[in-house]
Coordinates of C-alpha atoms in Angstrom, one line a residue:
M1154 CA -12.9 37.1 -35.8
F1155 CA -15.6 39.3 -36.1
I1156 CA -17.7 41.7 -34.1
I1157 CA -21.2 41.9 -33.1
S1158 CA -23.0 45.3 -32.0
S1159 CA -26.6 46.0 -30.9
A1160 CA -28.5 49.4 -31.0
N1161 CA -28.0 49.6 -27.1
G1162 CA -24.5 50.0 -27.0
E1163 CA -23.2 46.6 -26.4
I1164 CA -20.5 44.7 -28.3
F1165 CA -19.4 40.9 -28.6
K1166 CA -16.4 40.2 -30.0
L1167 CA -16.3 36.5 -31.4
R1168 CA -13.1 34.8 -32.1
A1169 CA -14.0 31.3 -34.3
A1170 CA -11.6 28.2 -34.8
D1171 CA -12.1 28.9 -38.4
A1172 CA -13.6 30.4 -41.3
T1173 CA -16.3 27.6 -41.5
E1174 CA -17.1 27.7 -37.7
K1175 CA -17.4 31.9 -38.2
Q1176 CA -19.6 31.8 -40.9
L1177 CA -21.7 29.0 -39.4
W1178 CA -22.1 31.5 -36.1
M1179 CA -22.8 34.3 -38.6
M1180 CA -25.7 32.6 -40.3
Q1181 CA -27.2 31.1 -36.9
I1182 CA -26.8 35.1 -35.7
Q1183 CA -28.5 36.6 -38.6
A1184 CA -31.3 34.2 -38.8
C1185 CA -31.9 34.7 -34.9
T1186 CA -32.1 38.3 -35.6
R1187 CA -34.6 38.0 -38.7
R1188 CA -36.5 35.6 -36.4
H1189 CA -37.0 38.2 -33.3
S1190 CA -37.4 40.9 -35.9
D1191 CA -40.5 39.1 -37.2
S1192 CA -42.0 38.8 -34.2
S1193 CA -41.1 42.1 -32.8
T1194 CA -44.6 43.1 -31.5
K1195 CA -45.1 40.2 -29.3
M1196 CA -41.7 41.0 -27.6
R1197 CA -41.0 45.0 -27.2
K1198 CA -39.7 43.9 -23.4
L1199 CA -36.5 42.2 -25.2
K1200 CA -36.2 45.3 -28.0
D1201 CA -32.5 45.8 -26.9
C1202 CA -31.6 42.4 -27.5
D1203 CA -33.3 42.1 -31.0
D1204 CA -32.1 45.2 -32.7
L1205 CA -30.4 44.7 -36.2
L1206 CA -26.9 43.2 -35.3
S1207 CA -24.0 44.5 -37.5
V1208 CA -21.2 42.1 -38.4
D1209 CA -17.6 43.4 -38.9
R1210 CA -15.7 40.7 -40.0
T1211 CA -12.1 42.3 -40.1
Q1212 CA -9.0 41.1 -37.8
N1213 CA -8.6 44.8 -37.2
S1214 CA -11.3 45.0 -35.3
L1215 CA -10.0 43.6 -32.0
D1216 CA -7.2 46.1 -32.0
T1217 CA -9.8 49.0 -32.5
Q1218 CA -12.1 48.3 -29.5
G1219 CA -11.4 50.6 -26.1
S1220 CA -9.9 49.1 -23.2
S1221 CA -12.3 50.7 -20.4
G1222 CA -15.4 48.6 -20.9
R1223 CA -15.8 45.5 -18.5
T1224 CA -15.5 41.9 -20.1
R1225 CA -16.6 38.5 -19.9
S1226 CA -15.6 35.4 -21.6
F1227 CA -17.0 32.2 -22.4
S1228 CA -16.2 28.9 -24.7
L1229 CA -19.1 27.8 -26.5
L1230 CA -19.9 24.6 -28.3
P1231 CA -21.3 24.8 -31.3
H1232 CA -22.7 22.0 -33.4
L1233 CA -20.0 21.2 -35.9
P1234 CA -19.5 18.4 -37.6
P1235 CA -16.8 16.4 -36.7
S1236 CA -14.5 17.5 -39.6
S1237 CA -13.4 20.4 -38.4
S1238 CA -9.8 21.1 -38.2
P1239 CA -8.2 19.4 -34.5
S1240 CA -5.3 22.1 -34.7
S1241 CA -7.5 25.0 -34.2
Q1242 CA -7.2 25.2 -30.7
R1243 CA -3.6 26.2 -30.8
N1244 CA -4.6 29.7 -32.5
L1245 CA -6.5 30.5 -29.2
P1246 CA -5.2 33.4 -27.2
P1247 CA -3.0 31.5 -23.7
H1248 CA -5.9 32.8 -21.4
H1249 CA -8.7 31.3 -23.3
L1250 CA -8.6 27.3 -22.0
P1251 CA -9.3 24.7 -23.8
H1252 CA -12.8 22.6 -23.2
H1253 CA -12.0 19.0 -22.5
G1254 CA -14.6 18.1 -25.4
P1255 CA -13.1 18.0 -29.1
S1256 CA -11.1 20.8 -30.1
S1257 CA -12.7 21.6 -33.1
N1258 CA -15.9 22.7 -31.5
I1259 CA -14.0 25.6 -29.8
V1260 CA -14.9 29.5 -30.1
T1261 CA -13.9 32.0 -28.0
I1262 CA -16.4 34.9 -27.1
T1263 CA -15.5 37.8 -25.5
H1264 CA -18.1 40.4 -24.4
H1265 CA -17.4 44.2 -24.2
K1266 CA -19.6 46.7 -22.7
S1267 CA -18.6 50.3 -23.9
P1268 CA -18.8 52.9 -20.9
A1269 CA -22.2 54.6 -22.2
A1270 CA -23.9 51.1 -22.3
A1271 CA -22.6 50.1 -19.0
R1272 CA -23.7 53.4 -17.4
R1273 CA -27.4 53.1 -19.0
A1274 CA -27.4 49.5 -17.7
K1275 CA -26.5 50.3 -14.3
D1276 CA -29.2 52.8 -14.2
Q1277 CA -31.9 50.1 -16.0
Y1278 CA -30.8 47.3 -13.7
P1279 CA -32.5 48.1 -10.3
E1280 CA -36.1 48.8 -12.1
R1281 CA -35.9 46.0 -14.1
L1282 CA -35.1 43.5 -11.2
L1283 CA -37.7 45.0 -9.2
E1284 CA -40.2 44.2 -11.5
V1285 CA -38.5 40.4 -12.0
K1286 CA -38.6 40.3 -8.0
E1287 CA -42.7 41.1 -8.0
V1288 CA -43.1 38.3 -10.7
M1289 CA -41.2 36.0 -9.2
S1290 CA -42.9 36.7 -5.6
Q1291 CA -46.5 35.9 -7.5
A1292 CA -45.0 32.5 -9.2
E1293 CA -43.8 31.3 -5.3
G1294 CA -47.6 32.1 -4.0
Q1295 CA -49.1 30.5 -6.8
Q1296 CA -46.5 27.7 -6.3
K1297 CA -47.4 27.3 -2.6
S1298 CA -51.0 27.3 -3.4
L1299 CA -50.4 24.4 -5.7
V1300 CA -48.4 22.3 -3.4
Q1301 CA -50.9 22.9 -0.6
S1302 CA -53.6 21.9 -2.8
I1303 CA -51.8 18.5 -3.9
E1304 CA -51.0 17.8 -0.2
C1305 CA -54.6 18.2 1.0
L1306 CA -55.6 15.5 -1.3
P1307 CA -56.4 12.3 0.3
T1308 CA -53.6 9.6 0.2
R1309 CA -55.9 7.4 -1.2
G1310 CA -58.6 7.1 -4.2
S1311 CA -58.9 8.2 -7.8
V1312 CA -57.0 11.1 -7.1
S1313 CA -54.2 10.9 -5.0
C1314 CA -51.7 13.3 -3.4
L1315 CA -49.5 10.6 -4.1
D1316 CA -50.3 10.4 -7.6
Q1317 CA -47.0 10.2 -9.8
D1318 CA -48.0 13.0 -12.0
L1319 CA -49.1 15.5 -9.0
L1320 CA -45.6 14.5 -7.3
L1321 CA -43.8 15.0 -10.8
L1322 CA -45.6 18.6 -10.6
K1323 CA -45.0 19.1 -7.1
A1324 CA -41.0 18.4 -7.8
T1325 CA -40.4 20.4 -10.7
S1326 CA -42.1 23.6 -10.2
A1327 CA -40.4 23.7 -6.7
A1328 CA -37.1 23.2 -9.1
T1329 CA -38.1 25.9 -11.6
L1330 CA -38.6 28.3 -9.2
S1331 CA -35.6 27.3 -7.0
C1332 CA -33.4 27.7 -10.2
L1333 CA -34.7 30.9 -11.2
G1334 CA -34.3 32.2 -7.4
E1335 CA -30.9 31.4 -8.0
C1336 CA -30.6 33.4 -11.5
L1337 CA -32.1 36.5 -9.9
T1338 CA -29.7 36.0 -6.9
I1339 CA -26.8 36.3 -9.5
L1340 CA -28.5 39.1 -11.4
Q1341 CA -28.7 41.1 -8.1
Q1342 CA -25.1 40.2 -7.3
S1343 CA -24.4 41.7 -10.6
A1344 CA -25.9 44.7 -10.2
G1345 CA -24.1 45.3 -6.9
H1346 CA -20.6 44.5 -8.7
N1347 CA -21.4 47.2 -11.5
N1348 CA -22.3 49.5 -8.5
N1349 CA -19.0 48.6 -6.5
S1350 CA -16.2 48.0 -8.7
S1351 CA -13.6 48.3 -6.7
S1352 CA -14.7 44.8 -4.9
S1353 CA -14.3 43.1 -8.2
A1354 CA -12.0 40.4 -8.5
P1355 CA -8.5 40.6 -10.0
A1356 CA -8.8 40.4 -13.7
A1357 CA -6.1 38.7 -16.6
H1358 CA -6.0 41.2 -19.8
N1359 CA -5.2 40.3 -23.4
R1360 CA -3.2 42.0 -26.2
D1361 CA -5.4 45.1 -26.3
N1362 CA -5.7 45.7 -22.4
V1363 CA -9.3 44.6 -22.0
P1364 CA -9.6 42.5 -18.9
V1365 CA -10.6 38.9 -19.3
W1366 CA -12.4 37.0 -16.4
T1367 CA -10.8 33.6 -15.9
V1368 CA -12.1 30.6 -13.7
P1369 CA -9.9 29.2 -10.6
K1370 CA -7.9 25.8 -11.1
S1371 CA -8.7 22.9 -10.2
P1372 CA -7.3 20.4 -7.9
S1373 CA -4.9 19.0 -10.6
G1374 CA -3.8 22.2 -11.8
E1375 CA -6.1 22.2 -15.1
R1376 CA -9.5 23.7 -15.5
L1377 CA -12.5 22.1 -15.0
R1378 CA -15.3 21.4 -17.6
N1379 CA -18.1 23.1 -15.4
G1380 CA -16.0 26.1 -14.7
G1381 CA -13.8 25.7 -12.4
A1382 CA -13.5 24.3 -8.3
A1383 CA -12.0 25.3 -5.4
N1384 CA -8.5 23.9 -4.1
L1385 CA -8.7 20.4 -3.4
C1386 CA -9.0 19.6 0.4
S1387 CA -8.3 23.5 1.0
T1388 CA -10.7 22.9 4.1
E1389 CA -8.5 20.1 5.4
P1390 CA -4.9 20.9 7.2
S1391 CA -2.1 19.6 5.5
P1392 CA -1.1 16.5 8.0
T1393 CA 2.6 15.8 9.4
F1394 CA 4.3 13.6 7.4
R1395 CA 4.0 10.3 9.0
K1396 CA 7.0 7.8 8.6
K1397 CA 5.8 5.2 10.3
S1398 CA 2.3 3.3 10.8
L1399 CA 0.8 0.7 12.9
L1400 CA 1.6 -2.0 10.3
Q1401 CA 5.0 -3.1 9.8
N1402 CA 7.3 -1.8 6.9
T1403 CA 9.4 -3.7 4.7
E1404 CA 12.4 -2.7 2.7
D1405 CA 10.5 -2.5 -0.4
G1406 CA 8.5 0.7 0.9
M1407 CA 4.8 -1.3 0.9
E1408 CA 3.4 -1.5 4.2
L1409 CA 2.5 -5.8 3.7
I1410 CA 0.0 -7.7 5.7
S1411 CA 1.1 -11.3 6.1
P1412 CA -0.2 -13.5 2.8
D1413 CA -1.2 -15.7 5.6
E1414 CA -3.5 -13.6 6.7
E1415 CA -5.1 -12.8 3.5
V1416 CA -7.7 -15.5 1.9
L1417 CA -9.0 -15.0 -1.6
D1418 CA -12.2 -13.1 -1.5
S1419 CA -15.3 -15.3 -2.0
D1420 CA -17.8 -12.3 -2.2
D1421 CA -18.6 -11.9 -5.7
N1422 CA -20.5 -8.2 -5.0
T1423 CA -23.1 -9.2 -7.7
E1424 CA -25.0 -6.6 -8.1
E1425 CA -28.6 -6.5 -9.5
D1426 CA -30.3 -3.6 -11.9
L1427 CA -32.5 -1.0 -10.4
G1428 CA -35.0 -1.9 -13.0
V1429 CA -38.4 0.6 -13.2
L1430 CA -38.5 2.2 -9.6
E1431 CA -42.0 2.2 -9.2
E1432 CA -42.4 1.7 -5.4
E1433 CA -39.4 3.7 -4.8
R1434 CA -40.6 6.7 -7.2
S1435 CA -42.3 8.6 -4.6
V1436 CA -39.3 8.7 -2.7
I1437 CA -36.8 10.1 -5.5
L1438 CA -39.5 12.8 -6.3
H1439 CA -39.4 14.1 -2.9
L1440 CA -36.0 13.9 -2.9
L1441 CA -36.0 15.6 -6.5
S1442 CA -37.9 18.2 -5.2
Q1443 CA -35.6 19.6 -2.7
L1444 CA -32.7 19.9 -5.3
K1445 CA -31.7 22.2 -7.9
L1446 CA -30.2 22.1 -11.3
G1447 CA -26.3 22.2 -10.6
M1448 CA -26.4 21.8 -7.0
D1449 CA -23.5 19.8 -5.0
L1450 CA -24.9 16.5 -4.1
T1451 CA -22.0 15.7 -1.6
R1452 CA -23.8 16.5 1.6
V1453 CA -27.3 15.2 0.3
V1454 CA -28.3 11.8 2.2
L1455 CA -29.3 10.0 -1.0
P1456 CA -31.9 6.7 -0.5
T1457 CA -30.5 3.5 1.0
F1458 CA -31.8 1.7 -2.0
I1459 CA -29.6 2.7 -4.4
L1460 CA -26.4 1.7 -2.8
E1461 CA -24.1 -1.0 -3.8
K1462 CA -22.7 -3.5 -1.4
R1463 CA -19.2 -2.2 -1.4
S1464 CA -17.5 1.1 -0.3
L1465 CA -16.1 3.3 -3.0
L1466 CA -12.5 2.7 -1.8
E1467 CA -13.1 -0.9 -2.8
M1468 CA -14.6 0.0 -6.0
Y1469 CA -11.4 1.5 -6.8
A1470 CA -9.5 -1.8 -6.0
N1471 CA -11.5 -3.4 -8.6
F1472 CA -10.3 -1.5 -11.2
M1473 CA -7.0 -3.7 -10.7
A1474 CA -9.3 -6.8 -11.8
H1475 CA -6.6 -7.6 -14.4
P1476 CA -3.6 -7.3 -12.4
D1477 CA -1.8 -9.5 -15.6
L1478 CA -2.7 -6.4 -17.9
F1479 CA -1.2 -4.0 -15.2
L1480 CA 1.8 -5.4 -14.7
S1481 CA 2.2 -6.4 -18.5
I1482 CA 2.8 -2.5 -18.9
S1483 CA 6.6 -2.8 -17.5
A1484 CA 7.3 -5.3 -19.6
G1485 CA 7.2 -3.5 -23.0
V1486 CA 10.5 -3.6 -24.7
T1487 CA 10.1 -0.1 -26.0
A1488 CA 8.8 3.4 -24.7
E1489 CA 6.1 3.0 -27.3
E1490 CA 5.0 -0.8 -26.3
R1491 CA 5.0 0.4 -22.8
M1492 CA 2.4 3.8 -23.3
V1493 CA 0.1 1.3 -25.7
R1494 CA 0.5 -1.5 -23.0
F1495 CA -0.7 1.0 -20.3
V1496 CA -3.6 2.1 -22.6
E1497 CA -5.2 -1.0 -23.0
Y1498 CA -5.3 -1.9 -19.2
Y1499 CA -6.7 1.6 -18.9
M1500 CA -9.1 0.9 -21.3
T1501 CA -10.2 -2.7 -19.7
A1502 CA -10.5 -1.6 -15.9
F1503 CA -13.5 0.4 -16.1
H1504 CA -16.1 -2.3 -16.9
E1505 CA -15.2 -4.4 -13.6
G1506 CA -14.8 -1.3 -11.7
R1507 CA -17.7 0.1 -12.6
K1508 CA -19.8 -3.4 -12.7
G1509 CA -21.0 -2.9 -16.3
A1510 CA -23.7 -0.5 -16.4
V1511 CA -25.7 -1.1 -13.1
A1512 CA -26.7 2.6 -11.7
K1513 CA -26.0 1.9 -8.1
K1514 CA -23.9 4.1 -5.7
P1515 CA -21.0 2.8 -3.9
Y1516 CA -21.0 3.5 0.1
N1517 CA -19.4 7.0 0.8
P1518 CA -16.3 6.0 2.7
V1519 CA -16.1 7.8 6.2
L1520 CA -13.1 10.0 7.3
G1521 CA -10.0 7.5 7.7
E1522 CA -11.7 4.6 5.9
T1523 CA -9.1 1.9 4.5
F1524 CA -9.2 -0.8 2.4
R1525 CA -6.4 -3.3 2.0
C1526 CA -6.0 -6.1 -0.7
S1527 CA -3.5 -7.8 -2.9
W1528 CA -3.5 -10.1 -5.6
E1529 CA -1.4 -13.4 -6.8
V1530 CA -0.4 -13.0 -10.7
P1531 CA 1.0 -15.7 -12.4
Q1532 CA 4.4 -14.7 -13.9
E1533 CA 4.0 -16.3 -17.1
K1534 CA 1.0 -14.0 -18.0
V1535 CA 3.2 -11.1 -17.8
R1536 CA 5.2 -10.7 -21.0
P1537 CA 6.1 -8.0 -23.9
L1538 CA 3.4 -6.7 -26.2
R1539 CA 5.1 -7.0 -29.4
T1540 CA 8.6 -7.6 -30.3
P1541 CA 10.3 -7.3 -34.0
G1542 CA 10.0 -10.7 -35.4
T1543 CA 7.2 -12.3 -33.2
G1544 CA 5.8 -15.1 -34.3
P1545 CA 1.6 -15.2 -33.9
K1546 CA -0.2 -12.4 -32.8
E1547 CA -0.7 -12.3 -28.8
T1548 CA -4.5 -13.4 -28.1
A1549 CA -6.2 -11.1 -25.8
N1550 CA -8.7 -13.7 -23.7
E1551 CA -6.1 -16.3 -22.5
E1552 CA -7.1 -18.9 -20.0
G1553 CA -4.9 -18.8 -16.7
V1554 CA -2.0 -21.1 -16.2
G1555 CA -1.4 -23.7 -13.6
A1556 CA -1.5 -22.8 -10.0
E1557 CA 1.8 -24.3 -9.6
S1558 CA 3.6 -21.4 -11.3
E1559 CA 5.5 -18.8 -9.6
C1560 CA 3.3 -15.6 -8.9
Y1561 CA 3.8 -11.9 -8.6
R1562 CA 2.1 -10.2 -5.9
V1563 CA 0.6 -6.8 -6.1
H1564 CA -0.3 -4.8 -3.2
F1565 CA -3.2 -2.2 -2.6
V1566 CA -4.1 0.2 0.1
A1567 CA -6.7 2.9 -0.5
E1568 CA -7.9 5.6 2.4
Q1569 CA -10.6 8.4 3.0
V1570 CA -8.1 11.3 3.2
S1571 CA -10.7 14.0 3.7
H1572 CA -14.6 14.3 3.8
H1573 CA -15.3 17.7 2.7
P1574 CA -14.6 17.5 0.1
P1575 CA -14.7 13.9 -0.6
V1576 CA -11.2 12.9 -1.5
S1577 CA -9.7 9.2 -1.7
A1578 CA -6.5 8.4 -2.1
F1579 CA -5.1 4.8 -3.3
Y1580 CA -1.9 3.5 -3.9
C1581 CA -0.8 0.2 -5.6
E1582 CA 2.7 -1.6 -5.8
C1583 CA 4.3 -4.6 -7.5
A1584 CA 7.8 -4.4 -6.1
E1585 CA 9.2 -7.2 -8.0
R1586 CA 8.1 -5.6 -11.0
G1587 CA 9.5 -2.2 -10.0
M1588 CA 6.2 -0.6 -10.6
C1589 CA 3.5 1.4 -8.4
V1590 CA 0.5 3.7 -8.9
N1591 CA -0.3 6.8 -6.4
T1592 CA -3.7 8.6 -7.2
H1593 CA -5.8 10.9 -5.4
V1594 CA -9.8 11.5 -6.5
W1595 CA -12.1 14.0 -5.8
T1596 CA -15.7 12.8 -6.5
K1597 CA -17.5 16.1 -7.2
S1598 CA -21.6 15.2 -7.9
K1599 CA -23.9 17.5 -9.2
F1600 CA -27.9 17.4 -10.0
M1601 CA -28.6 17.6 -13.7
G1602 CA -32.7 17.3 -14.0
M1603 CA -33.2 13.6 -14.8
S1604 CA -29.4 13.0 -14.2
V1605 CA -26.8 13.2 -11.9
G1606 CA -22.9 13.8 -13.1
V1607 CA -19.9 12.8 -11.1
S1608 CA -16.8 14.4 -11.5
M1609 CA -13.7 12.1 -11.2
V1610 CA -11.2 15.6 -10.3
G1611 CA -7.7 14.4 -9.5
E1612 CA -4.9 12.3 -11.2
G1613 CA -2.7 9.3 -10.9
V1614 CA 0.9 8.6 -11.4
L1615 CA 2.1 5.4 -12.8
Y1616 CA 5.9 4.8 -12.2
L1617 CA 8.4 2.4 -13.9
R1618 CA 11.3 2.0 -11.8
D1619 CA 13.5 0.1 -14.4
H1620 CA 12.5 2.8 -16.8
G1621 CA 12.7 5.8 -14.8
E1622 CA 9.3 6.8 -16.2
E1623 CA 6.4 8.5 -15.0
Y1624 CA 2.9 8.4 -16.7
V1625 CA 0.3 10.9 -15.5
F1626 CA -3.4 10.0 -16.1
T1627 CA -6.8 11.5 -15.4
F1628 CA -10.3 10.0 -15.3
P1629 CA -13.5 10.6 -17.2
S1630 CA -17.0 11.4 -15.5
A1631 CA -19.8 9.5 -14.8
F1632 CA -23.5 9.8 -15.2
A1633 CA -26.6 7.9 -14.0
R1634 CA -29.7 8.4 -16.6
S1635 CA -33.2 8.1 -16.2
I1636 CA -33.4 8.3 -12.8
L1637 CA -37.3 8.3 -12.8
T1638 CA -37.6 5.8 -15.2
V1639 CA -34.9 2.7 -15.2
P1640 CA -31.5 4.0 -14.6
W1641 CA -28.7 3.3 -16.0
V1642 CA -24.9 4.4 -15.9
E1643 CA -22.7 5.9 -18.9
L1644 CA -19.2 7.6 -18.7
G1645 CA -18.2 11.0 -20.8
G1646 CA -15.6 13.1 -21.0
K1647 CA -11.9 13.3 -22.4
A1648 CA -9.2 11.8 -20.4
T1649 CA -5.4 11.7 -20.7
I1650 CA -2.3 10.1 -20.3
S1651 CA 1.2 11.2 -20.7
C1652 CA 4.9 10.7 -20.2
A1653 CA 7.4 13.5 -20.5
K1654 CA 10.5 11.4 -20.7
S1655 CA 9.3 9.2 -23.8
G1656 CA 7.5 11.7 -25.3
Y1657 CA 4.1 9.5 -25.6
S1658 CA 0.7 10.8 -25.3
A1659 CA -2.6 9.4 -25.4
S1660 CA -6.1 10.7 -25.4
V1661 CA -9.1 8.3 -24.3
T1662 CA -12.6 10.0 -24.9
F1663 CA -15.5 8.6 -23.3
H1664 CA -18.7 9.6 -25.7
T1665 CA -22.0 10.1 -24.1
K1666 CA -24.9 8.7 -26.0
P1667 CA -26.4 11.6 -28.1
F1668 CA -30.2 12.5 -27.9
Y1669 CA -31.2 10.8 -31.1
G1670 CA -29.7 7.6 -32.3
G1671 CA -26.0 6.3 -31.1
K1672 CA -24.7 3.7 -29.5
L1673 CA -24.2 3.4 -25.7
H1674 CA -20.7 3.0 -24.1
R1675 CA -18.0 4.2 -26.7
V1676 CA -14.7 5.0 -26.0
S1677 CA -11.8 6.0 -28.7
A1678 CA -8.5 6.4 -28.0
E1679 CA -5.4 7.8 -29.5
V1680 CA -1.5 7.2 -29.0
K1681 CA 0.8 9.6 -30.4
Q1682 CA 4.6 10.3 -30.2
N1683 CA 4.6 14.1 -29.2
S1684 CA 7.6 15.7 -31.2
S1685 CA 6.7 14.2 -34.6
G1686 CA 3.2 14.1 -34.3
T1687 CA 2.9 10.2 -35.3
V1688 CA 0.0 8.4 -34.3
V1689 CA 1.1 4.8 -33.2
C1690 CA -2.1 3.2 -32.3
K1691 CA -5.7 3.7 -32.3
A1692 CA -8.5 1.8 -30.4
Q1693 CA -12.2 2.1 -30.4
G1694 CA -15.3 0.2 -29.2
E1695 CA -17.4 0.0 -26.2
W1696 CA -15.8 0.3 -22.7
N1697 CA -17.9 -2.7 -21.2
G1698 CA -17.9 -4.7 -24.6
T1699 CA -15.3 -5.1 -27.3
L1700 CA -12.4 -3.1 -27.9
E1701 CA -10.3 -3.2 -31.1
F1702 CA -7.0 -2.3 -31.3
T1703 CA -4.9 -1.0 -34.7
Y1704 CA -1.3 -0.4 -34.7
S1705 CA 1.0 1.3 -36.7
S1706 CA 2.3 -1.8 -37.9
G1707 CA -1.0 -2.5 -39.6
E1708 CA -1.8 -5.6 -37.0
T1709 CA -5.2 -5.3 -34.8
K1710 CA -6.1 -6.7 -32.1
V1711 CA -9.4 -7.4 -30.2
I1712 CA -10.2 -7.4 -26.6
D1713 CA -13.7 -8.7 -25.3
T1714 CA -13.7 -7.2 -22.1
T1715 CA -16.4 -9.6 -21.2
K1716 CA -14.6 -12.6 -21.8
L1717 CA -11.3 -11.3 -19.9
P1718 CA -10.6 -13.3 -16.8
V1719 CA -10.7 -11.7 -13.7
I1720 CA -8.1 -12.3 -10.8
R1721 CA -9.8 -12.5 -7.5
K1722 CA -8.3 -10.2 -5.0
R1723 CA -7.0 -11.6 -1.9
I1724 CA -8.3 -10.0 1.5
R1725 CA -8.2 -10.3 5.1
P1726 CA -11.2 -12.1 6.7
V1727 CA -13.9 -9.6 8.3
E1728 CA -13.1 -10.6 12.3
K1729 CA -9.1 -9.9 11.4
Q1730 CA -9.8 -6.5 9.6
S1731 CA -9.1 -3.3 12.0
R1732 CA -12.3 -1.0 13.1
R1733 CA -12.0 1.3 10.1
E1734 CA -11.4 -1.1 7.2
S1735 CA -14.1 -1.1 4.8
R1736 CA -15.8 -4.3 5.0
R1737 CA -15.8 -4.5 8.8
L1738 CA -16.9 -0.7 8.9
W1739 CA -20.0 -1.6 6.4
Q1740 CA -20.6 -5.2 7.5
H1741 CA -24.1 -4.6 9.2
V1742 CA -25.0 -2.4 5.8
T1743 CA -24.0 -5.0 3.7
E1744 CA -25.6 -8.3 5.1
A1745 CA -28.8 -5.8 5.4
L1746 CA -28.7 -5.1 1.9
K1747 CA -28.1 -8.9 0.7
E1748 CA -31.3 -10.0 2.8
G1749 CA -33.5 -6.8 1.2
N1750 CA -34.1 -5.6 4.5
V1751 CA -33.4 -2.1 3.3
D1752 CA -35.0 -0.4 6.3
L1753 CA -32.4 -2.4 8.8
A1754 CA -29.7 -1.1 5.9
T1755 CA -30.5 2.8 6.5
E1756 CA -30.5 2.3 10.5
H1757 CA -27.0 1.0 10.5
K1758 CA -25.9 3.6 7.9
H1759 CA -27.3 6.2 10.0
L1760 CA -25.4 4.9 12.9
L1761 CA -22.2 5.2 11.2
E1762 CA -23.0 8.9 9.5
E1763 CA -23.9 10.2 13.3
D1764 CA -20.5 8.4 15.0
Q1765 CA -18.5 10.2 12.1
R1766 CA -20.5 13.5 13.1
S1767 CA -19.7 13.3 16.7
E1768 CA -16.2 12.2 15.8
E1769 CA -15.8 15.5 13.7
K1770 CA -17.2 17.6 16.6
Q1771 CA -14.8 16.3 19.5
R1772 CA -11.7 16.9 16.9
A1773 CA -12.9 20.2 16.7
A1774 CA -13.9 20.7 20.1
D1775 CA -10.2 19.4 20.9
N1776 CA -8.7 21.3 18.5
M1777 CA -7.0 18.3 16.7
P1778 CA -6.9 18.2 12.9
W1779 CA -7.4 14.7 11.3
K1780 CA -4.4 13.1 10.4
P1781 CA -4.5 10.1 7.4
K1782 CA -3.0 7.0 8.2
Y1783 CA -1.4 6.0 5.1
F1784 CA -0.8 9.3 2.8
S1785 CA 0.4 12.8 3.4
K1786 CA -0.5 16.1 1.3
E1787 CA 1.8 17.2 -1.0
G1788 CA 0.8 20.1 -3.0
D1789 CA -3.0 19.6 -4.4
G1790 CA -2.6 15.9 -4.2
W1791 CA -2.1 13.0 -1.5
V1792 CA 1.2 10.9 -1.8
Y1793 CA 1.7 7.4 -0.2
I1794 CA 4.0 7.8 2.8
N1795 CA 6.8 5.6 1.7
P1796 CA 6.2 5.0 -2.0
L1797 CA 8.4 2.9 -4.3
W1798 CA 10.6 5.8 -6.1
K1799 CA 11.6 6.9 -2.4
T1800 CA 13.0 3.8 -1.4
H1801 CA 15.0 3.0 -4.5

């Protein structure tokens, strides 16, 4: 640990994970100090930040500071080699939550202000903010003049108002000023906070009684990487528990549709890459000019040409394109095998659910929208992973068996249970194998400049009846990159899988491409026994390509996701579906997109959105909150009304 003290009285307490990280930070800070000192004549207005920093390397420095100053806590990710100690995270104080990235890169910083420095800052804030506000006003005036000059240009000719460079200049200047305005608002709120400490939010305290501000919890009870989020579905009232549905219940708990009503899905939902968006680039630039960094895109209407020809609820169903791997989880002889099986299924599910790296967006489900389907899985394809004394290794890309074999049936139902925030819930069950999975996902999207990030907030629970095990798992984030050139999608972040009863856990890390070099779509995983810390399986590769698994026995296994046989889902024809089922609800939009008629698709999409707004207004007028059909609210999540674990 070490302290940085500046001449204006501000004190920064830093806690590094180990001596290597501490030394790295000290060297970087000292280099920064020297650089600023050399150019001090050019940066007099930043003198308070450029004074020589004194560094105290003693552990006792944390205990000698007063507890009356204000404090702020941050988690920073320094650029460190991957060889840093992974156990360093355990040394952090309880109030500092780990980042979802690599644990070895965590540096916890607590910033303290001495009482004298706080008083000086309080007096200087208004004057400095007034200067900033004046400069902002001048910049806004110049930006308006720029926009007017561009818009006054003719639409045709050598210099046009629709010139791509001018549109980009217009969009980025507006976005920059918007972001600066947000920063100024935060500073003004901070100044008001300093003047009225009685309105401060409650703060936690560390061991030297210095308050530490914390972020709110995410819906799953864990912290979000982006700094926290409101409670999931806080705007939605808790619906009453519905024991019955419009569809007939069976003794197994799953509301089944007669197999005679379902047919093999003939729609392959193939998607072409967007390619270079030359014709649509002006539309995107116009949209970007209205956005600012970090902006929540939940309520932003995106252009129709970027849409996939399927609903988000159907996309979740497509994650089950390999139901044989899903059912094989329950066939594991030992707890270790079952966890490894789950990791294999989890890592191979994304390539079909995401349709590779095509940068298109599925339809946003309307409130109450549902999607139902099922799969028939030959029983011969469901068997243990590895058992002692087995012969030849199992091959991953095995062809399907004969059509005459007995089949297991896997049923799936999904529903949009909330619109603001957008929350989807889905439930999948195979009663014959005694297993089911219940999941709720809040898709939280935000604008990140030249890309869009989508956090999949929530969790799923896999229940194995015969073993009494529950596997809790989370999801990675998705990113649409290069939205002004050739858009493409990648997954990023860390997902976890854990089973409390067996004591096994797994971490799956989706690696985003570095700015320079590196491979696309990389993923790695590790399965370990928690009590002993023994790693029983490791995996690496590409989530939409080849994956290599290495087991504790020394065996290896390679799975090529592009060659895995896809078992087509069975679904009712559109004419037999209910009014709110996805295929029927979006059928006109889908048909128009298949024909390449984007204008007609936009018109049908607009009608659906208007119908949803009208229904929402009517419910508000009647004081009738929305009640989901298949799921009920339990705590921070949503649970299927009649799951397998309640009926057995």
